[in-house]
Short mmCIF file of C-alpha atoms and ligand atoms in Angstrom, two decimals:
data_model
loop_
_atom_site.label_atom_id
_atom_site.label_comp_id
_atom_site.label_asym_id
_atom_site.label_seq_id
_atom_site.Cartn_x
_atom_site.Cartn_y
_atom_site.Cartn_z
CA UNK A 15 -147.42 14.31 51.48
CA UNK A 16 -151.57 13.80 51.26
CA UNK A 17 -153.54 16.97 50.28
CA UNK A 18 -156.21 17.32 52.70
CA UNK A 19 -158.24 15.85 49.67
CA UNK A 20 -156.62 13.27 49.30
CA UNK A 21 -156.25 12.48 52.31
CA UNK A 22 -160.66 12.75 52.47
CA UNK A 23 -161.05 10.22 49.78
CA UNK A 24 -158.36 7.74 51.14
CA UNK A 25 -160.65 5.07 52.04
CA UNK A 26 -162.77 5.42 49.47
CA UNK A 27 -159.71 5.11 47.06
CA UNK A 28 -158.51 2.25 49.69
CA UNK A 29 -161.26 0.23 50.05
CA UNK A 30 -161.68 0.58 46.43
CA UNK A 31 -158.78 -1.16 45.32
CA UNK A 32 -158.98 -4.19 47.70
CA UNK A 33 -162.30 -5.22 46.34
CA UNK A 34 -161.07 -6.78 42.58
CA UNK A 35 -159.23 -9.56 44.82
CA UNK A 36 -160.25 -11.15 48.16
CA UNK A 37 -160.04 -9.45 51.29
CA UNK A 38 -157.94 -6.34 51.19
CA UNK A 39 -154.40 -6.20 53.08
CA UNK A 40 -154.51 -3.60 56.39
CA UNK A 41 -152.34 -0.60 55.06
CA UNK A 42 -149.51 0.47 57.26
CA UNK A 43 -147.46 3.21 57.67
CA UNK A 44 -144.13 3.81 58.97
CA UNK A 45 -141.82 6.70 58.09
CA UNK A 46 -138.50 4.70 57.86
CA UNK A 47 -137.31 3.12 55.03
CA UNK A 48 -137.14 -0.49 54.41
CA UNK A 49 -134.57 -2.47 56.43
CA UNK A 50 -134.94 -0.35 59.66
CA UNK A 51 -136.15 -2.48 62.35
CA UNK A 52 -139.58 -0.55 62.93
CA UNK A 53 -140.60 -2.09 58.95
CA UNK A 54 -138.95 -5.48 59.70
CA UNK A 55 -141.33 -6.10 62.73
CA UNK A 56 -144.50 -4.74 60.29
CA UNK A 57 -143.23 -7.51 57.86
CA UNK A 58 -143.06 -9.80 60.57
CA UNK A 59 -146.91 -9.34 61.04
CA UNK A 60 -147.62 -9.73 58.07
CA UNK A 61 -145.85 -13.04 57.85
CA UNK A 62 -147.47 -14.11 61.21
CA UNK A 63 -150.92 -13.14 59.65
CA UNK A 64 -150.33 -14.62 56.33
CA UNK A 65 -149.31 -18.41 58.11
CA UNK A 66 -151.99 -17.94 60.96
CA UNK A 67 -154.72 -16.81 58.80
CA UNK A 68 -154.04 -19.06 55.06
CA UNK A 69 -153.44 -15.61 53.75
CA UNK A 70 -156.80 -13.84 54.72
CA UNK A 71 -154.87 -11.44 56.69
CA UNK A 72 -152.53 -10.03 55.28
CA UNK A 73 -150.25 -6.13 55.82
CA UNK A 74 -149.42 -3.70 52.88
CA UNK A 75 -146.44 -1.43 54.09
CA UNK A 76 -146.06 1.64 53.09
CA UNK A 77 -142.37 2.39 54.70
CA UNK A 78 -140.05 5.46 53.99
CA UNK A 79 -142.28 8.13 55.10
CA UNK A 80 -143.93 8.18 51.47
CA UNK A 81 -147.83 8.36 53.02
CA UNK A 82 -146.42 11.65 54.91
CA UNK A 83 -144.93 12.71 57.98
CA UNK A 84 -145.81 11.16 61.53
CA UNK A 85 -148.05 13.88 62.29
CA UNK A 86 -150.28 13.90 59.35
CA UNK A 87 -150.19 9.60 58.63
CA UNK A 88 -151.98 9.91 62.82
CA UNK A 89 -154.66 11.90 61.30
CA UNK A 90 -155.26 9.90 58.45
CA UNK A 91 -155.29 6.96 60.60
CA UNK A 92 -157.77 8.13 63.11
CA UNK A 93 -159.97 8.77 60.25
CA UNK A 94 -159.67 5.45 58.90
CA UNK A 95 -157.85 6.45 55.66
CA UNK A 96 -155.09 3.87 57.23
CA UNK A 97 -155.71 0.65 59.46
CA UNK A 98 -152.06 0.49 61.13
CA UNK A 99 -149.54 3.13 61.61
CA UNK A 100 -145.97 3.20 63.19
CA UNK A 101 -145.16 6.17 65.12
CA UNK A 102 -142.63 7.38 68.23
CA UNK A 103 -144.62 8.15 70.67
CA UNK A 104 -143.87 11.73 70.21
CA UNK A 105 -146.75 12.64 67.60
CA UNK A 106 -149.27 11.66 70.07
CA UNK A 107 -148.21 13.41 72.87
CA UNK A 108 -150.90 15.95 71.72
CA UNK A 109 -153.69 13.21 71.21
CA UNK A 110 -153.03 11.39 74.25
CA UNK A 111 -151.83 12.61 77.41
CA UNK A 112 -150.49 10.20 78.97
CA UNK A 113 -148.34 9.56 76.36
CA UNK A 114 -146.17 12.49 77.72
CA UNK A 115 -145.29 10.50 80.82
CA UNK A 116 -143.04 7.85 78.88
CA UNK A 117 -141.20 10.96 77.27
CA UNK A 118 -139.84 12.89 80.65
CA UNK A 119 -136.11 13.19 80.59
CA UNK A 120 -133.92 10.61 82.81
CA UNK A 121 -136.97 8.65 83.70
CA UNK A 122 -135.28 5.29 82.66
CA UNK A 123 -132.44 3.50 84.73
CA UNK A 124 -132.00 1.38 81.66
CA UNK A 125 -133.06 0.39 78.31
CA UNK A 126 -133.91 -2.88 80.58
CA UNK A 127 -135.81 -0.79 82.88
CA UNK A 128 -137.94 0.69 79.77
CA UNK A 129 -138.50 -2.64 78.44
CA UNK A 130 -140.32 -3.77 81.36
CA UNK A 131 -142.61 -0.56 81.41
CA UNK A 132 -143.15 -0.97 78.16
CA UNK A 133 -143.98 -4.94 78.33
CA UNK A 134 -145.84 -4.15 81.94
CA UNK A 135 -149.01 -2.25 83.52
CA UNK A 136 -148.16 1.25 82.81
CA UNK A 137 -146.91 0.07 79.45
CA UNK A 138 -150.66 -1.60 78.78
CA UNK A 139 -152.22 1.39 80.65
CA UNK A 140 -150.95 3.77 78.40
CA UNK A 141 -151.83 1.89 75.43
CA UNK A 142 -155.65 1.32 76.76
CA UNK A 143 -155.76 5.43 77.11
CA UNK A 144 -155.69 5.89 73.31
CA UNK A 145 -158.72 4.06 72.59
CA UNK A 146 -160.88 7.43 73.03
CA UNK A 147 -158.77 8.82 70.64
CA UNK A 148 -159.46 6.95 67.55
CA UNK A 149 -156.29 4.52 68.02
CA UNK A 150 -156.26 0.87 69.50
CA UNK A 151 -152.42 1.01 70.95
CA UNK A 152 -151.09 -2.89 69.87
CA UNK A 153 -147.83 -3.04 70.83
CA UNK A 154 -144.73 -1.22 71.68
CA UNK A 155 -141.19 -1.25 69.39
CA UNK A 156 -138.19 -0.49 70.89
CA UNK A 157 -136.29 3.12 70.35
CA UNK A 158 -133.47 3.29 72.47
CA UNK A 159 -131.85 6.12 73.76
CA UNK A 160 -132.11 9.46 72.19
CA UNK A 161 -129.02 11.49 72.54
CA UNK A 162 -128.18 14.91 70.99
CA UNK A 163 -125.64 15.77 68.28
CA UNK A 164 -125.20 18.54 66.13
CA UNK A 165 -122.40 20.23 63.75
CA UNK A 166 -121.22 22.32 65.73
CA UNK A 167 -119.10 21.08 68.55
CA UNK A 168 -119.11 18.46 71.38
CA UNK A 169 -121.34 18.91 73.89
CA UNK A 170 -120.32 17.28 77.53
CA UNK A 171 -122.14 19.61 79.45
CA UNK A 172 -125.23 21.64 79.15
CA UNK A 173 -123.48 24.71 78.72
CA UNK A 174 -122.12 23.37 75.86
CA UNK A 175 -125.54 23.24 73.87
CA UNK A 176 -126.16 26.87 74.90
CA UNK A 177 -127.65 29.08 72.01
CA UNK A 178 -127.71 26.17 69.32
CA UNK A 179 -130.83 25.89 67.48
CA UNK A 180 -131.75 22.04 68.06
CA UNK A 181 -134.33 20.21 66.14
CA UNK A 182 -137.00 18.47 68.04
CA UNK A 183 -140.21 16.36 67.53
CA UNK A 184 -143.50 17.95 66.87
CA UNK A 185 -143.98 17.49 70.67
CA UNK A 186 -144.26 20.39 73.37
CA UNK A 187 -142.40 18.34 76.05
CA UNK A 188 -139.23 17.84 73.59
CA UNK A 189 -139.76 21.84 73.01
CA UNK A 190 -139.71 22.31 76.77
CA UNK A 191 -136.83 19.97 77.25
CA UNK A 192 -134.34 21.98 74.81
CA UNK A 193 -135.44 25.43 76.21
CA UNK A 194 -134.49 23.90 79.94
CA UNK A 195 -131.60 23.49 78.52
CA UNK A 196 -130.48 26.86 77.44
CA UNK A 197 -130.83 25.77 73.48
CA UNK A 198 -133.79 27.17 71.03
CA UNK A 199 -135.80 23.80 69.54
CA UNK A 200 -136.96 23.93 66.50
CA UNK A 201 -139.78 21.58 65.43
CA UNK A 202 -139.53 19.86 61.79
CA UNK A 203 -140.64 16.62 60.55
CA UNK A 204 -138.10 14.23 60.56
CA UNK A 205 -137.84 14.10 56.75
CA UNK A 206 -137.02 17.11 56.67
CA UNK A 207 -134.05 17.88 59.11
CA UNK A 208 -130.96 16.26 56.91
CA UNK A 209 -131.93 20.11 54.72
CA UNK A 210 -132.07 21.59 57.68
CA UNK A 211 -128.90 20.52 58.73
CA UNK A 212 -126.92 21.30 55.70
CA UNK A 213 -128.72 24.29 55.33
CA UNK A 214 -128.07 25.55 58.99
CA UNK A 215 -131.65 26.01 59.60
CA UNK A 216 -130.82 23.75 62.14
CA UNK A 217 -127.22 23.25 64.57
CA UNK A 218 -128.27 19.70 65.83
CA UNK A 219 -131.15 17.37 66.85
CA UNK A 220 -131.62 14.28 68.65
CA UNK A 221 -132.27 10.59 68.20
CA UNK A 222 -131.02 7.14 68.28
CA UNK A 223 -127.85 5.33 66.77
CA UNK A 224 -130.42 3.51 64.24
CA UNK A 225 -132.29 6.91 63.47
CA UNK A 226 -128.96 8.85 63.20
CA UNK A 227 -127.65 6.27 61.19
CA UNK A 228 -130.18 5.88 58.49
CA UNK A 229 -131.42 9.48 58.03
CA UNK A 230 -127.74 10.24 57.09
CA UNK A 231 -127.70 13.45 59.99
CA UNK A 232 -124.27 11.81 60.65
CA UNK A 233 -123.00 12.42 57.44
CA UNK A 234 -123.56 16.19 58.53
CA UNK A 235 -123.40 16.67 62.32
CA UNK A 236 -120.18 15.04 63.19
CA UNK A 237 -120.58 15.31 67.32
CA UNK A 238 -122.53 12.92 69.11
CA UNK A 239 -123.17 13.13 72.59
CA UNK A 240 -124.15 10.03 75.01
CA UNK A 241 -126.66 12.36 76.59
CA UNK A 242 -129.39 9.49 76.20
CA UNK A 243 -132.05 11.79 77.47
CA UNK A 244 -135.15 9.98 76.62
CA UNK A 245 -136.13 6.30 76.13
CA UNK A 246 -139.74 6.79 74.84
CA UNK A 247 -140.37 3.59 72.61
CA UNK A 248 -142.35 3.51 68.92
CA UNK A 249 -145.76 2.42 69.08
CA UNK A 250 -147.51 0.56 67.03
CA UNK A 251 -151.38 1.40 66.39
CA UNK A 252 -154.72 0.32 64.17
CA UNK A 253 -156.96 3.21 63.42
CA UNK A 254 -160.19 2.23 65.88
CA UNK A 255 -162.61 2.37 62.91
CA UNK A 256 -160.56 -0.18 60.88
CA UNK A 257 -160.47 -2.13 64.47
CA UNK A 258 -164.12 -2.07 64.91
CA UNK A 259 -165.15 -3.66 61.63
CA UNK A 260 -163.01 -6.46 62.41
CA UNK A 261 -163.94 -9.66 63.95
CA UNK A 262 -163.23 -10.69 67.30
CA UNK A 263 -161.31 -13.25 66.14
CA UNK A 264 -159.20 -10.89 63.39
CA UNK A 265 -158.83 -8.53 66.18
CA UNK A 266 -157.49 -11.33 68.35
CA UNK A 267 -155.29 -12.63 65.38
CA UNK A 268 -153.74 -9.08 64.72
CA UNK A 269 -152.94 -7.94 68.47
CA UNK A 270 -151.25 -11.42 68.51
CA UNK A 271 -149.18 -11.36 65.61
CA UNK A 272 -148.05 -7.55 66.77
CA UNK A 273 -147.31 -8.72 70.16
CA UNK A 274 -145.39 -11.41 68.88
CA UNK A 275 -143.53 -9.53 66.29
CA UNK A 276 -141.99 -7.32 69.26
CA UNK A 277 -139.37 -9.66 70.53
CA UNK A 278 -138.66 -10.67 66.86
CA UNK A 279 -138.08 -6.09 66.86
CA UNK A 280 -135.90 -6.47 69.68
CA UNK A 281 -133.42 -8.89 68.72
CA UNK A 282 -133.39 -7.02 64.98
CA UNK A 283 -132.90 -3.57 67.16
CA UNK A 284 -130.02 -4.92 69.43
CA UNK A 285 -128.05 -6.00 66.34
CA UNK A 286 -129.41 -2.42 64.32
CA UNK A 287 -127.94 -0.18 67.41
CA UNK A 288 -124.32 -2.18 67.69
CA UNK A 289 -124.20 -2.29 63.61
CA UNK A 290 -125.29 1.64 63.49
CA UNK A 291 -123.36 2.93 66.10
CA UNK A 292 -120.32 1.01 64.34
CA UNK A 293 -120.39 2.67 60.99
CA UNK A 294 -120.86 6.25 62.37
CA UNK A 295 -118.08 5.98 64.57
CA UNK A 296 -116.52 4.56 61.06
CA UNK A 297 -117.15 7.38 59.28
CA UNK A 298 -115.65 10.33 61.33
CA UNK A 299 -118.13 10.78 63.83
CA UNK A 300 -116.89 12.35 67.23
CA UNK A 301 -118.48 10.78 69.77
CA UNK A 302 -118.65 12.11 73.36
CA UNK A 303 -119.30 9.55 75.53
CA UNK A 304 -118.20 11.46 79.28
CA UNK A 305 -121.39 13.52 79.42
CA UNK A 306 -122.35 15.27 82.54
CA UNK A 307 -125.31 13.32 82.76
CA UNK A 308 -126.51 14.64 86.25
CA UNK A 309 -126.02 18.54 84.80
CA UNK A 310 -128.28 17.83 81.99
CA UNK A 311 -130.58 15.66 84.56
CA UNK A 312 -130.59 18.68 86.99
CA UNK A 313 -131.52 21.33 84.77
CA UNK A 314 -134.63 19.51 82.79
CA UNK A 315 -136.17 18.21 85.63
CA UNK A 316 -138.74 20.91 85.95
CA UNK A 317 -140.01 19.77 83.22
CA UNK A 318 -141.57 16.89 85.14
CA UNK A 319 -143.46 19.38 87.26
CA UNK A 320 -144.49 21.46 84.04
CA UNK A 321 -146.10 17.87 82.15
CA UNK A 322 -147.35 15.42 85.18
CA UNK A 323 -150.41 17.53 85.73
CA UNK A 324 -153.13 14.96 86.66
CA UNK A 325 -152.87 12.38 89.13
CA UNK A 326 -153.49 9.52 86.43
CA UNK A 327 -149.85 10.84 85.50
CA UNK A 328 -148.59 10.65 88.22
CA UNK A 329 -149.64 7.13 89.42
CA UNK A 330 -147.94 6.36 85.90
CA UNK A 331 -144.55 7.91 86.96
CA UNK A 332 -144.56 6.11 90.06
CA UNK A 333 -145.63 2.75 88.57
CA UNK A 334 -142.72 2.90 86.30
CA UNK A 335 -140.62 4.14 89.48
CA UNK A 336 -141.18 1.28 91.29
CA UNK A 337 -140.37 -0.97 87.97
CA UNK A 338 -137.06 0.54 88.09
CA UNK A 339 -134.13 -2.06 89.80
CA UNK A 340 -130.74 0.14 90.50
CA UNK A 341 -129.70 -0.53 86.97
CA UNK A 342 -126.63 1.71 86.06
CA UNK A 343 -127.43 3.08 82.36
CA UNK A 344 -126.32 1.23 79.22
CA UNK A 345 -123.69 3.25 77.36
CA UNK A 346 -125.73 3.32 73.58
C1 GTR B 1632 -137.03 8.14 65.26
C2 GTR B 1632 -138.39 7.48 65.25
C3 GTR B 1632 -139.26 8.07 64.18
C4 GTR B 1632 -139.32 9.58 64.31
C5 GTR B 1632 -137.93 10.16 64.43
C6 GTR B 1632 -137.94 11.65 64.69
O1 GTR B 1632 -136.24 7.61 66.31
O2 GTR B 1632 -138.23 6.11 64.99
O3 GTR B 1632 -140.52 7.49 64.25
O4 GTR B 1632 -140.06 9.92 65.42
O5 GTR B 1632 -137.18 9.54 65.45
O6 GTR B 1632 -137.07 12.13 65.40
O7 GTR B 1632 -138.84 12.34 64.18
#
């Protein structure tokens, strides 16, 4: 992790070292390591740029988390110490406010459903609404469901989770959603909660069949529950002071080769959630997959009341209402 000192003379350091060569490469940031899907779309960019652009443009990665946890690589970006960052949406529930909305528990049908909020008007809405906040939103990446699971036991119904100490996102809506629940969350950065697991620090956390996959939790907390309580995506955003010294036309270049890299994500993600949720169920992991959805449903819906405060939300939740189609919910 940066020391705040560090992290000051970051784009002095930064620009620094681009100048011996041509144009520097846009440094990224994602916190998962190399082959997870979230990298393979930034290295999709950065093969768009490099054929659309005879190499001008061009995306350094810095994958596995090694420029710091989600929280602190935001900072950093908004300062301009980074030009692109990948992040769940959960780190900037703080920043930007509407961010919240895509987060509420059970507001999906379908990971169909999420994909066309996230490809549609709220989707672009949301993104526009970060702009104020030192971060151009480009694009959306898919996350699938997150679902809980923890070392304990299996958990079908909310009285099940009772008591255990869960894990959660530096986010107070995830914080809110585990206390509705009857658990106690624990925030921790998320390269940090495979300790906490073995150490007992933590009983469980939540996340994806990718995310549960790769950060070896599985390996450790041996019940996974279908809960799929949240579809909020990743997002994908350039630090606005980066943005502004661009072009228009490298702007246009880059917001194209992100948009473009998302279906390229979503066919890498399909394959990434069957393959994942494969080789935990290979190695011992108990899956419960007859959750009580409408218990959990029932009891975390005040949280809706407790986070759409302003009207702007609002409209949001019932745009991405009315995007919704009947869809029964996929089962991973
Ligand atoms: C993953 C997500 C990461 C991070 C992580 C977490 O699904 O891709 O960006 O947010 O969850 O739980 O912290």
């Amino acid at each position: 992790m940066l020391t705040r000192r560090q992290m000051l003379l970051a784009p002095l350091l930064l620009s620094a070292c681009g100048r011996r060569d041509g144009p520097r490469p846009l440094f990224a940031a994602d916190a998962h390591p190399d082959e997870y899907p979230t990298v393979q779309a930034l290295y999709a960019i950065d093969r768009l740029l490099d054929e659309r652009t005879n190499g001008e443009m061009r995306l350094r990665v810095y994958a596995g988390g090694q420029m710091g946890a989600e929280k602190d690589t935001l900072e950093i970006t908004i300062f301009g110490g980074l030009d692109l960052n990948r992040v769940n949406l959960a780190p900037l529930n703080s920043i930007v406010p509407e961010t919240v909305v895509l987060a509420l528990p059970f507001l999906f049908e379908s990971i169909a459903h999420a994909r066309r909020v996230f490809d549609g008007e709220p989707g672009r809405r949301i993104l526009e609404r970060m702009t104020p906040h030192g971060l151009k939103g480009l694009c959306y990446y898919d996350s699938g469901a997150r679902s809980f699971y923890n070392t304990q036991r299996p958990i079908r119904t909310p009285d099940d989770l009772r008591g255990l100490k869960i894990r959660v996102q530096n986010s107070d809506i995830y914080v809110a959603m585990v206390q509705a629940l009857g658990a106690n969350p624990t925030p921790i950065p998320y390269g940090e909660v495979y300790q906490a697991l073995i150490q007992g620090v933590v009983d469980g956390a939540e996340n994806n069949w990718p995310s549960y996959e790769s950060s070896r939790h599985f390996e450790v907390a041996k019940h996974y529950s279908l809960t799929r309580h949240v579809m909020a995506p990743e997002v994908l955003v350039a630090s606005t002071r980066s943005w502004d010294k661009m072009t228009v036309e490298e702007q246009d270049t880059l917001l194209a080769a992100a948009r473009d890299s998302v279906p390229i994500m979503r066919a890498t993600w399909d394959k990434r959630v069957a393959d994942s949720r494969k080789r935990v169920l290979a190695a011992d992991v108990q899956l419960v997959d007859d959750v009580e959805h409408s218990a959990f449903a029932a009891l975390m819906r005040p949280v809706w009341d407790q986070f759409v405060t302003t009207p702007e939300m609002q409209d949001l939740v019932d745009s991405i209402r009315s995007l919704g189609q009947g869809e029964k919910n996929d089962d991973d």
